[in-house]
Short mmCIF file of C-alpha atoms in Angstrom, two decimals:
data_model
loop_
_atom_site.label_atom_id
_atom_site.label_comp_id
_atom_site.label_asym_id
_atom_site.label_seq_id
_atom_site.Cartn_x
_atom_site.Cartn_y
_atom_site.Cartn_z
CA SER A 190 104.03 249.92 -30.47
CA SER A 191 104.62 247.62 -27.45
CA LEU A 192 104.51 248.33 -23.74
CA LEU A 193 105.66 246.21 -20.80
CA ASP A 194 104.19 246.98 -17.39
CA ILE A 195 106.30 245.65 -14.55
CA GLY A 196 103.93 244.95 -11.59
CA ILE A 197 100.82 245.01 -13.71
CA GLY A 198 98.47 244.00 -10.87
CA ASP A 199 94.96 243.67 -12.19
CA GLY A 200 95.82 245.71 -15.36
CA GLY A 201 93.65 248.65 -14.47
CA THR A 202 96.23 251.31 -14.53
CA ILE A 203 97.83 250.32 -17.72
CA LYS A 204 94.50 249.93 -19.48
CA GLU A 205 93.78 253.56 -18.64
CA ILE A 206 97.02 255.04 -19.89
CA ALA A 207 97.83 252.80 -22.91
CA PRO A 208 95.44 254.56 -25.27
CA LEU A 209 97.35 257.84 -24.58
CA PHE A 210 100.44 256.27 -26.26
CA SER A 211 98.69 254.36 -29.06
CA VAL A 212 99.95 251.08 -27.72
CA LYS A 213 98.98 248.11 -29.75
CA GLU A 214 100.66 245.25 -27.72
CA ILE A 215 100.50 245.29 -23.87
CA TYR A 216 102.55 242.87 -21.87
CA GLY A 217 102.81 242.60 -18.04
CA VAL A 218 104.66 240.84 -15.27
CA GLU A 219 103.23 240.25 -11.81
CA ASN A 220 104.72 238.22 -9.02
CA LEU A 221 102.56 239.03 -5.95
CA ILE A 222 101.10 235.67 -4.89
CA ASP A 223 97.70 237.07 -4.11
CA LEU A 224 97.28 238.41 -7.57
CA THR A 225 98.36 235.39 -9.56
CA GLN A 226 94.85 233.94 -9.24
CA HIS A 227 93.35 237.14 -10.64
CA LYS A 228 92.26 236.84 -14.36
CA LEU A 229 92.60 240.04 -16.34
CA ASP A 230 89.41 240.72 -18.28
CA ASP A 231 91.33 241.92 -21.34
CA PRO A 232 92.51 239.11 -23.63
CA ASN A 233 94.76 241.63 -25.45
CA ILE A 234 97.10 241.90 -22.34
CA LYS A 235 99.64 239.10 -22.10
CA VAL A 236 100.80 238.55 -18.50
CA ASP A 237 103.53 236.48 -17.14
CA PHE A 238 102.96 235.73 -13.39
CA GLN A 239 106.47 235.70 -12.14
CA PRO A 240 109.24 238.16 -11.26
CA TYR A 241 110.42 240.39 -14.07
CA GLU A 242 114.01 239.04 -13.88
CA THR A 243 112.80 235.46 -14.49
CA SER A 244 109.93 236.27 -16.84
CA THR A 245 109.73 235.40 -20.54
CA TYR A 246 109.95 239.21 -21.28
CA TYR A 247 113.26 239.88 -19.47
CA ASP A 248 115.32 239.91 -22.63
CA THR A 249 112.74 241.48 -24.84
CA GLU A 250 112.78 245.09 -26.06
CA PHE A 251 109.66 247.21 -25.79
CA ASP A 252 108.91 250.70 -27.05
CA ALA A 253 107.81 251.71 -23.46
CA ILE A 254 108.27 250.15 -20.08
CA THR A 255 106.24 251.28 -17.03
CA LEU A 256 106.88 250.50 -13.33
CA PHE A 257 103.87 251.64 -11.21
CA ASP A 258 104.60 250.98 -7.52
CA SER A 259 106.89 248.09 -8.40
CA LEU A 260 110.37 249.41 -7.72
CA PRO A 261 109.75 249.68 -3.91
CA CYS A 262 108.96 245.99 -3.93
CA TYR A 263 112.65 245.23 -4.44
CA HIS A 264 115.47 245.97 -2.06
CA LYS A 265 117.24 249.12 -3.23
CA ASP A 266 120.22 247.42 -4.89
CA LYS A 267 117.96 245.03 -6.76
CA GLY A 268 115.66 247.81 -7.80
CA GLU A 269 118.66 249.81 -9.16
CA GLU A 270 119.66 246.65 -11.12
CA ILE A 271 116.12 246.23 -12.55
CA LEU A 272 116.12 249.92 -13.53
CA ARG A 273 119.52 249.61 -15.34
CA HIS A 274 118.22 246.61 -17.20
CA VAL A 275 114.86 248.39 -18.20
CA GLU A 276 117.00 251.25 -19.62
CA GLU A 277 118.70 248.72 -21.84
CA LYS A 278 115.41 247.24 -23.03
CA ALA A 279 113.15 250.30 -23.50
CA LYS A 280 113.33 251.70 -27.00
CA LYS A 281 111.45 254.96 -26.47
CA LEU A 282 110.17 255.61 -22.95
CA ILE A 283 110.35 254.55 -19.30
CA ILE A 284 107.75 255.70 -16.79
CA VAL A 285 108.08 255.13 -13.02
CA TRP A 286 105.46 255.96 -10.38
CA LEU A 287 106.04 255.34 -6.67
CA PRO A 288 105.69 256.81 -3.27
CA ARG A 289 108.37 259.51 -2.45
CA GLY A 290 110.51 258.24 0.44
CA PHE A 291 109.59 255.67 2.98
CA TYR A 292 106.09 254.27 2.68
CA PRO A 293 105.05 251.54 5.24
CA TYR A 294 103.35 249.14 3.11
CA PRO A 295 104.18 245.42 3.55
CA PRO A 296 105.44 244.58 -0.01
CA PHE A 297 107.64 247.71 -0.12
CA LYS A 298 111.30 247.14 0.77
CA SER A 299 113.00 250.38 -0.46
CA CYS A 300 112.68 254.09 -0.43
CA TRP A 301 113.09 256.22 -3.57
CA HIS A 302 113.69 259.99 -3.88
CA GLU A 303 114.02 262.51 -6.73
CA LEU A 304 117.79 262.36 -6.86
CA ASP A 305 117.60 258.62 -7.51
CA PHE A 306 116.20 259.47 -10.81
CA LEU A 307 117.54 262.86 -11.66
CA GLU A 308 121.11 261.53 -11.37
CA LYS A 309 120.14 259.00 -14.13
CA GLY A 310 118.76 261.59 -16.52
CA TYR A 311 115.09 261.17 -15.71
CA CYS A 312 112.60 264.06 -15.54
CA VAL A 313 110.80 264.03 -12.21
CA TYR A 314 107.58 265.43 -10.91
CA VAL A 315 106.63 265.24 -7.20
CA ALA A 316 102.81 265.28 -6.50
CA LYS A 317 102.08 266.33 -2.96
CA ASN A 318 99.77 264.09 -0.95
CA ILE A 319 98.43 262.07 -3.86
CA HIS A 320 99.92 258.56 -3.32
CA GLN A 321 97.01 256.94 -1.50
CA GLY A 322 96.46 253.59 -0.04
CA PRO A 323 96.94 251.85 3.12
CA PRO A 324 98.25 253.00 5.59
CA MET A 325 98.55 256.62 4.69
CA ILE A 326 98.58 259.42 2.14
CA ALA A 327 102.04 260.44 0.90
CA ASP A 328 103.75 262.31 -1.87
CA GLY A 329 103.95 260.49 -5.18
CA LEU A 330 106.99 260.57 -7.41
CA LEU A 331 106.60 260.40 -11.17
CA ALA A 332 109.88 259.83 -13.12
CA TRP A 333 110.17 259.41 -16.92
CA LYS A 334 112.96 259.13 -19.39
CA LEU A 335 112.86 259.47 -23.12
CA ILE A 336 115.22 257.06 -24.87
CA SER A 337 116.86 258.27 -28.01
#
C-alpha cells in the first residue's frame, strides 16, 4: 500500500504511524524553506520539496493521504481546494491533524473547526489541550475519512 504525507517535515510522525497501516511505500511533500535542507534518514521515504499542488505527486493516487498540521499553512479557500483534491486522490483513507480553531503560529494562515470536516463526511475527534508547540497548548482536531 502507498501513503502520501502532505507536510512531511522531518518524517518523524509518518515513520511512527506508517507501520500501523502496513504501508510499503511512503511519499511526502514539504515546502517550508527551513526544512528543505533537512535530509530524511530513511531512504524508503521519497520526498518532493515543493508545495503539494506543484509536486510530482499531485496527480497520483495513494491508498492513504495524511495532512499533519499542513492545512492551516494554506489560506482557508486554498486549504478547502487541497482537501477536495485529496479526496479525489485517496483510495482508502484520509487523516487530518491540526489545531482546533485559531493557533497563532507563523506558518498558519487559517482556522479549522469540527464542522469543516463533519459537513464533508469525516469522523472527528477533539483532543483537549494536546496540540503543543510554540506559542501555546491548544485543542487538537483529528479528522479521518474512509473512502469506499
